[in-house]
JSON list of C-alpha atoms and ligand atoms in Angstrom, two decimals:
[
{"chain": "A", "resi": 568, "resn": "MET", "atom": "CA", "xyz": [69.43, 75.37, 5.55]},
{"chain": "A", "resi": 569, "resn": "ARG", "atom": "CA", "xyz": [66.97, 76.98, 8.02]},
{"chain": "A", "resi": 570, "resn": "CYS", "atom": "CA", "xyz": [64.91, 78.39, 5.13]},
{"chain": "A", "resi": 571, "resn": "GLY", "atom": "CA", "xyz": [64.69, 74.97, 3.57]},
{"chain": "A", "resi": 572, "resn": "LYS", "atom": "CA", "xyz": [63.31, 73.45, 6.75]},
{"chain": "A", "resi": 573, "resn": "SER", "atom": "CA", "xyz": [60.65, 76.17, 7.15]},
{"chain": "A", "resi": 574, "resn": "TRP", "atom": "CA", "xyz": [59.50, 75.57, 3.62]},
{"chain": "A", "resi": 575, "resn": "LEU", "atom": "CA", "xyz": [59.30, 71.85, 4.28]},
{"chain": "A", "resi": 576, "resn": "ILE", "atom": "CA", "xyz": [57.14, 72.39, 7.41]},
{"chain": "A", "resi": 577, "resn": "LEU", "atom": "CA", "xyz": [54.75, 74.65, 5.46]},
{"chain": "A", "resi": 578, "resn": "ALA", "atom": "CA", "xyz": [54.52, 72.08, 2.68]},
{"chain": "A", "resi": 579, "resn": "CYS", "atom": "CA", "xyz": [53.72, 69.35, 5.21]},
{"chain": "A", "resi": 580, "resn": "ALA", "atom": "CA", "xyz": [51.00, 71.50, 6.78]},
{"chain": "A", "resi": 581, "resn": "ALA", "atom": "CA", "xyz": [49.46, 72.08, 3.34]},
{"chain": "A", "resi": 582, "resn": "VAL", "atom": "CA", "xyz": [49.50, 68.35, 2.63]},
{"chain": "A", "resi": 583, "resn": "LEU", "atom": "CA", "xyz": [47.82, 67.58, 5.96]},
{"chain": "A", "resi": 584, "resn": "ALA", "atom": "CA", "xyz": [45.11, 70.17, 5.29]},
{"chain": "A", "resi": 585, "resn": "GLY", "atom": "CA", "xyz": [44.58, 68.68, 1.85]},
{"chain": "A", "resi": 586, "resn": "CYS", "atom": "CA", "xyz": [44.14, 65.24, 3.40]},
{"chain": "A", "resi": 587, "resn": "GLY", "atom": "CA", "xyz": [41.27, 66.48, 5.51]},
{"chain": "A", "resi": 588, "resn": "LEU", "atom": "CA", "xyz": [43.14, 66.75, 8.79]},
{"chain": "A", "resi": 589, "resn": "SER", "atom": "CA", "xyz": [41.54, 70.16, 9.27]},
{"chain": "A", "resi": 590, "resn": "GLY", "atom": "CA", "xyz": [37.90, 71.20, 9.60]},
{"chain": "A", "resi": 591, "resn": "ALA", "atom": "CA", "xyz": [35.18, 71.02, 12.24]},
{"chain": "A", "resi": 592, "resn": "ALA", "atom": "CA", "xyz": [35.81, 67.32, 12.90]},
{"chain": "A", "resi": 593, "resn": "HIS", "atom": "CA", "xyz": [39.25, 68.17, 14.28]},
{"chain": "A", "resi": 594, "resn": "GLY", "atom": "CA", "xyz": [38.06, 70.92, 16.60]},
{"chain": "A", "resi": 595, "resn": "PRO", "atom": "CA", "xyz": [36.16, 70.50, 19.87]},
{"chain": "A", "resi": 596, "resn": "PRO", "atom": "CA", "xyz": [32.79, 68.68, 19.61]},
{"chain": "A", "resi": 597, "resn": "ASP", "atom": "CA", "xyz": [29.63, 70.77, 19.32]},
{"chain": "A", "resi": 598, "resn": "SER", "atom": "CA", "xyz": [28.55, 71.79, 22.83]},
{"chain": "A", "resi": 599, "resn": "ARG", "atom": "CA", "xyz": [24.99, 70.58, 22.08]},
{"chain": "A", "resi": 600, "resn": "ALA", "atom": "CA", "xyz": [26.13, 67.02, 21.32]},
{"chain": "A", "resi": 601, "resn": "ALA", "atom": "CA", "xyz": [25.43, 64.42, 24.02]},
{"chain": "A", "resi": 602, "resn": "ALA", "atom": "CA", "xyz": [27.57, 61.84, 22.24]},
{"chain": "A", "resi": 603, "resn": "VAL", "atom": "CA", "xyz": [30.32, 61.90, 19.62]},
{"chain": "A", "resi": 604, "resn": "VAL", "atom": "CA", "xyz": [31.04, 59.20, 17.03]},
{"chain": "A", "resi": 605, "resn": "ASP", "atom": "CA", "xyz": [34.33, 59.30, 15.13]},
{"chain": "A", "resi": 606, "resn": "MET", "atom": "CA", "xyz": [34.50, 58.03, 11.57]},
{"chain": "A", "resi": 607, "resn": "GLY", "atom": "CA", "xyz": [37.76, 56.24, 10.86]},
{"chain": "A", "resi": 608, "resn": "PHE", "atom": "CA", "xyz": [38.76, 54.54, 7.62]},
{"chain": "A", "resi": 609, "resn": "THR", "atom": "CA", "xyz": [35.96, 51.96, 7.72]},
{"chain": "A", "resi": 610, "resn": "SER", "atom": "CA", "xyz": [34.47, 52.20, 11.19]},
{"chain": "A", "resi": 611, "resn": "PHE", "atom": "CA", "xyz": [32.28, 54.19, 13.55]},
{"chain": "A", "resi": 612, "resn": "THR", "atom": "CA", "xyz": [33.83, 54.61, 17.00]},
{"chain": "A", "resi": 613, "resn": "PRO", "atom": "CA", "xyz": [32.21, 53.87, 19.36]},
{"chain": "A", "resi": 614, "resn": "ALA", "atom": "CA", "xyz": [30.09, 51.47, 17.30]},
{"chain": "A", "resi": 615, "resn": "THR", "atom": "CA", "xyz": [27.23, 51.66, 19.81]},
{"chain": "A", "resi": 616, "resn": "VAL", "atom": "CA", "xyz": [26.11, 54.82, 21.56]},
{"chain": "A", "resi": 617, "resn": "THR", "atom": "CA", "xyz": [23.36, 55.21, 24.18]},
{"chain": "A", "resi": 618, "resn": "ILE", "atom": "CA", "xyz": [21.58, 58.55, 24.66]},
{"chain": "A", "resi": 619, "resn": "LYS", "atom": "CA", "xyz": [18.28, 59.85, 25.97]},
{"chain": "A", "resi": 620, "resn": "ALA", "atom": "CA", "xyz": [15.36, 60.95, 23.79]},
{"chain": "A", "resi": 621, "resn": "GLY", "atom": "CA", "xyz": [15.82, 64.52, 22.56]},
{"chain": "A", "resi": 622, "resn": "GLN", "atom": "CA", "xyz": [19.62, 64.38, 22.66]},
{"chain": "A", "resi": 623, "resn": "ILE", "atom": "CA", "xyz": [22.00, 65.07, 19.78]},
{"chain": "A", "resi": 624, "resn": "VAL", "atom": "CA", "xyz": [24.70, 62.81, 18.33]},
{"chain": "A", "resi": 625, "resn": "GLU", "atom": "CA", "xyz": [27.64, 64.34, 16.45]},
{"chain": "A", "resi": 626, "resn": "TRP", "atom": "CA", "xyz": [29.48, 62.28, 13.83]},
{"chain": "A", "resi": 627, "resn": "ARG", "atom": "CA", "xyz": [32.99, 63.51, 13.10]},
{"chain": "A", "resi": 628, "resn": "ASN", "atom": "CA", "xyz": [34.82, 62.52, 9.94]},
{"chain": "A", "resi": 629, "resn": "THR", "atom": "CA", "xyz": [38.38, 62.54, 11.26]},
{"chain": "A", "resi": 630, "resn": "SER", "atom": "CA", "xyz": [39.51, 60.31, 8.37]},
{"chain": "A", "resi": 631, "resn": "PRO", "atom": "CA", "xyz": [40.90, 61.57, 5.06]},
{"chain": "A", "resi": 632, "resn": "ILE", "atom": "CA", "xyz": [38.07, 59.99, 3.02]},
{"chain": "A", "resi": 633, "resn": "THR", "atom": "CA", "xyz": [34.36, 60.66, 2.46]},
{"chain": "A", "resi": 634, "resn": "HIS", "atom": "CA", "xyz": [31.82, 58.82, 4.61]},
{"chain": "A", "resi": 635, "resn": "SER", "atom": "CA", "xyz": [28.09, 59.05, 5.29]},
{"chain": "A", "resi": 636, "resn": "VAL", "atom": "CA", "xyz": [25.55, 58.18, 7.96]},
{"chain": "A", "resi": 637, "resn": "SER", "atom": "CA", "xyz": [22.42, 56.48, 6.62]},
{"chain": "A", "resi": 638, "resn": "PHE", "atom": "CA", "xyz": [19.36, 55.40, 8.57]},
{"chain": "A", "resi": 639, "resn": "ASN", "atom": "CA", "xyz": [17.60, 54.66, 5.29]},
{"chain": "A", "resi": 640, "resn": "PRO", "atom": "CA", "xyz": [16.81, 50.95, 4.65]},
{"chain": "A", "resi": 641, "resn": "ALA", "atom": "CA", "xyz": [16.27, 51.79, 0.95]},
{"chain": "A", "resi": 642, "resn": "GLU", "atom": "CA", "xyz": [20.02, 52.62, 0.65]},
{"chain": "A", "resi": 643, "resn": "ALA", "atom": "CA", "xyz": [21.22, 49.46, 2.41]},
{"chain": "A", "resi": 644, "resn": "SER", "atom": "CA", "xyz": [22.56, 46.34, 0.70]},
{"chain": "A", "resi": 645, "resn": "LYS", "atom": "CA", "xyz": [21.74, 44.35, 3.81]},
{"chain": "A", "resi": 646, "resn": "PRO", "atom": "CA", "xyz": [18.33, 45.31, 5.27]},
{"chain": "A", "resi": 647, "resn": "ALA", "atom": "CA", "xyz": [19.56, 44.70, 8.82]},
{"chain": "A", "resi": 648, "resn": "ASP", "atom": "CA", "xyz": [22.17, 47.47, 8.47]},
{"chain": "A", "resi": 649, "resn": "ALA", "atom": "CA", "xyz": [19.45, 50.13, 8.66]},
{"chain": "A", "resi": 650, "resn": "ALA", "atom": "CA", "xyz": [16.65, 49.81, 11.16]},
{"chain": "A", "resi": 651, "resn": "LEU", "atom": "CA", "xyz": [14.44, 52.37, 12.84]},
{"chain": "A", "resi": 652, "resn": "PRO", "atom": "CA", "xyz": [11.92, 52.33, 15.67]},
{"chain": "A", "resi": 653, "resn": "LEU", "atom": "CA", "xyz": [8.34, 51.97, 14.43]},
{"chain": "A", "resi": 654, "resn": "GLY", "atom": "CA", "xyz": [7.00, 55.24, 13.04]},
{"chain": "A", "resi": 655, "resn": "VAL", "atom": "CA", "xyz": [10.37, 56.97, 12.56]},
{"chain": "A", "resi": 656, "resn": "ALA", "atom": "CA", "xyz": [10.95, 58.17, 8.98]},
{"chain": "A", "resi": 657, "resn": "PRO", "atom": "CA", "xyz": [14.23, 57.17, 7.28]},
{"chain": "A", "resi": 658, "resn": "PHE", "atom": "CA", "xyz": [16.95, 59.81, 7.18]},
{"chain": "A", "resi": 659, "resn": "ALA", "atom": "CA", "xyz": [20.55, 60.16, 6.00]},
{"chain": "A", "resi": 660, "resn": "SER", "atom": "CA", "xyz": [23.39, 62.65, 6.10]},
{"chain": "A", "resi": 661, "resn": "GLY", "atom": "CA", "xyz": [24.44, 62.52, 2.47]},
{"chain": "A", "resi": 662, "resn": "ASP", "atom": "CA", "xyz": [28.19, 62.63, 1.90]},
{"chain": "A", "resi": 663, "resn": "ILE", "atom": "CA", "xyz": [30.29, 63.85, 4.82]},
{"chain": "A", "resi": 664, "resn": "ALA", "atom": "CA", "xyz": [33.62, 65.09, 3.43]},
{"chain": "A", "resi": 665, "resn": "ALA", "atom": "CA", "xyz": [36.89, 64.62, 5.29]},
{"chain": "A", "resi": 666, "resn": "GLY", "atom": "CA", "xyz": [36.94, 67.00, 8.24]},
{"chain": "A", "resi": 667, "resn": "ASP", "atom": "CA", "xyz": [33.19, 67.61, 8.24]},
{"chain": "A", "resi": 668, "resn": "VAL", "atom": "CA", "xyz": [30.62, 66.77, 10.91]},
{"chain": "A", "resi": 669, "resn": "PHE", "atom": "CA", "xyz": [26.95, 65.70, 10.95]},
{"chain": "A", "resi": 670, "resn": "LEU", "atom": "CA", "xyz": [24.54, 66.31, 13.81]},
{"chain": "A", "resi": 671, "resn": "HIS", "atom": "CA", "xyz": [21.18, 64.64, 14.38]},
{"chain": "A", "resi": 672, "resn": "THR", "atom": "CA", "xyz": [18.60, 64.97, 17.15]},
{"chain": "A", "resi": 673, "resn": "PHE", "atom": "CA", "xyz": [16.94, 61.69, 18.17]},
{"chain": "A", "resi": 674, "resn": "ALA", "atom": "CA", "xyz": [13.41, 62.48, 19.31]},
{"chain": "A", "resi": 675, "resn": "ALA", "atom": "CA", "xyz": [11.94, 58.97, 19.47]},
{"chain": "A", "resi": 676, "resn": "PRO", "atom": "CA", "xyz": [13.20, 56.25, 21.82]},
{"chain": "A", "resi": 677, "resn": "GLY", "atom": "CA", "xyz": [14.27, 52.91, 20.41]},
{"chain": "A", "resi": 678, "resn": "THR", "atom": "CA", "xyz": [17.16, 51.16, 18.69]},
{"chain": "A", "resi": 679, "resn": "TYR", "atom": "CA", "xyz": [18.55, 52.62, 15.48]},
{"chain": "A", "resi": 680, "resn": "HIS", "atom": "CA", "xyz": [20.93, 50.75, 13.17]},
{"chain": "A", "resi": 681, "resn": "TYR", "atom": "CA", "xyz": [22.84, 52.72, 10.55]},
{"chain": "A", "resi": 682, "resn": "PHE", "atom": "CA", "xyz": [25.67, 52.36, 8.07]},
{"chain": "A", "resi": 683, "resn": "CYS", "atom": "CA", "xyz": [28.00, 54.28, 5.74]},
{"chain": "A", "resi": 684, "resn": "THR", "atom": "CA", "xyz": [26.75, 54.14, 2.15]},
{"chain": "A", "resi": 685, "resn": "HIS", "atom": "CA", "xyz": [30.38, 53.99, 0.89]},
{"chain": "A", "resi": 686, "resn": "HIS", "atom": "CA", "xyz": [31.65, 51.27, 3.22]},
{"chain": "A", "resi": 687, "resn": "GLU", "atom": "CA", "xyz": [28.67, 49.15, 4.22]},
{"chain": "A", "resi": 688, "resn": "GLY", "atom": "CA", "xyz": [30.34, 46.18, 2.51]},
{"chain": "A", "resi": 689, "resn": "LEU", "atom": "CA", "xyz": [33.39, 46.67, 4.73]},
{"chain": "A", "resi": 690, "resn": "GLY", "atom": "CA", "xyz": [31.26, 46.50, 7.84]},
{"chain": "A", "resi": 691, "resn": "MET", "atom": "CA", "xyz": [31.04, 50.24, 8.57]},
{"chain": "A", "resi": 692, "resn": "VAL", "atom": "CA", "xyz": [27.88, 50.05, 10.66]},
{"chain": "A", "resi": 693, "resn": "GLY", "atom": "CA", "xyz": [26.75, 51.44, 13.98]},
{"chain": "A", "resi": 694, "resn": "THR", "atom": "CA", "xyz": [23.92, 51.49, 16.51]},
{"chain": "A", "resi": 695, "resn": "ILE", "atom": "CA", "xyz": [22.27, 54.31, 18.43]},
{"chain": "A", "resi": 696, "resn": "ILE", "atom": "CA", "xyz": [20.16, 53.33, 21.44]},
{"chain": "A", "resi": 697, "resn": "VAL", "atom": "CA", "xyz": [17.76, 56.08, 22.49]},
{"chain": "A", "resi": 698, "resn": "GLN", "atom": "CA", "xyz": [16.28, 55.63, 25.96]},
{"chain": "B", "resi": 1342, "resn": "LIG", "atom": "CU1", "xyz": [32.49, 55.22, 5.07]}
]
């Protein structure tokens, strides 16, 4: 009976790891990050973050599905979902697998709107305000 339970616990742990509940996103945030944004099923939390120029934002995919962070208007279905301060070149994370993180340094002040390329249609959008 005891053996059976141990096996069950190990199996559960393996399933959780397989679902992406392990990885950098589930550890402590990067010490360089001034702000942390969690990626849930179809949302960025908090949706709006305010930092100072030169600071780093860390996105953490704590969900079991793939997300992305795109500040590239060319990838957006709705142009308003991606917006950059004048003179800032578009950028994007590419796919962020479950459990992975993405860090970006914001050098230029202004308001940045971004979205997830996989879930833009579900309203997975966010804003970074750089002072
Ligand atoms: Cu997404």
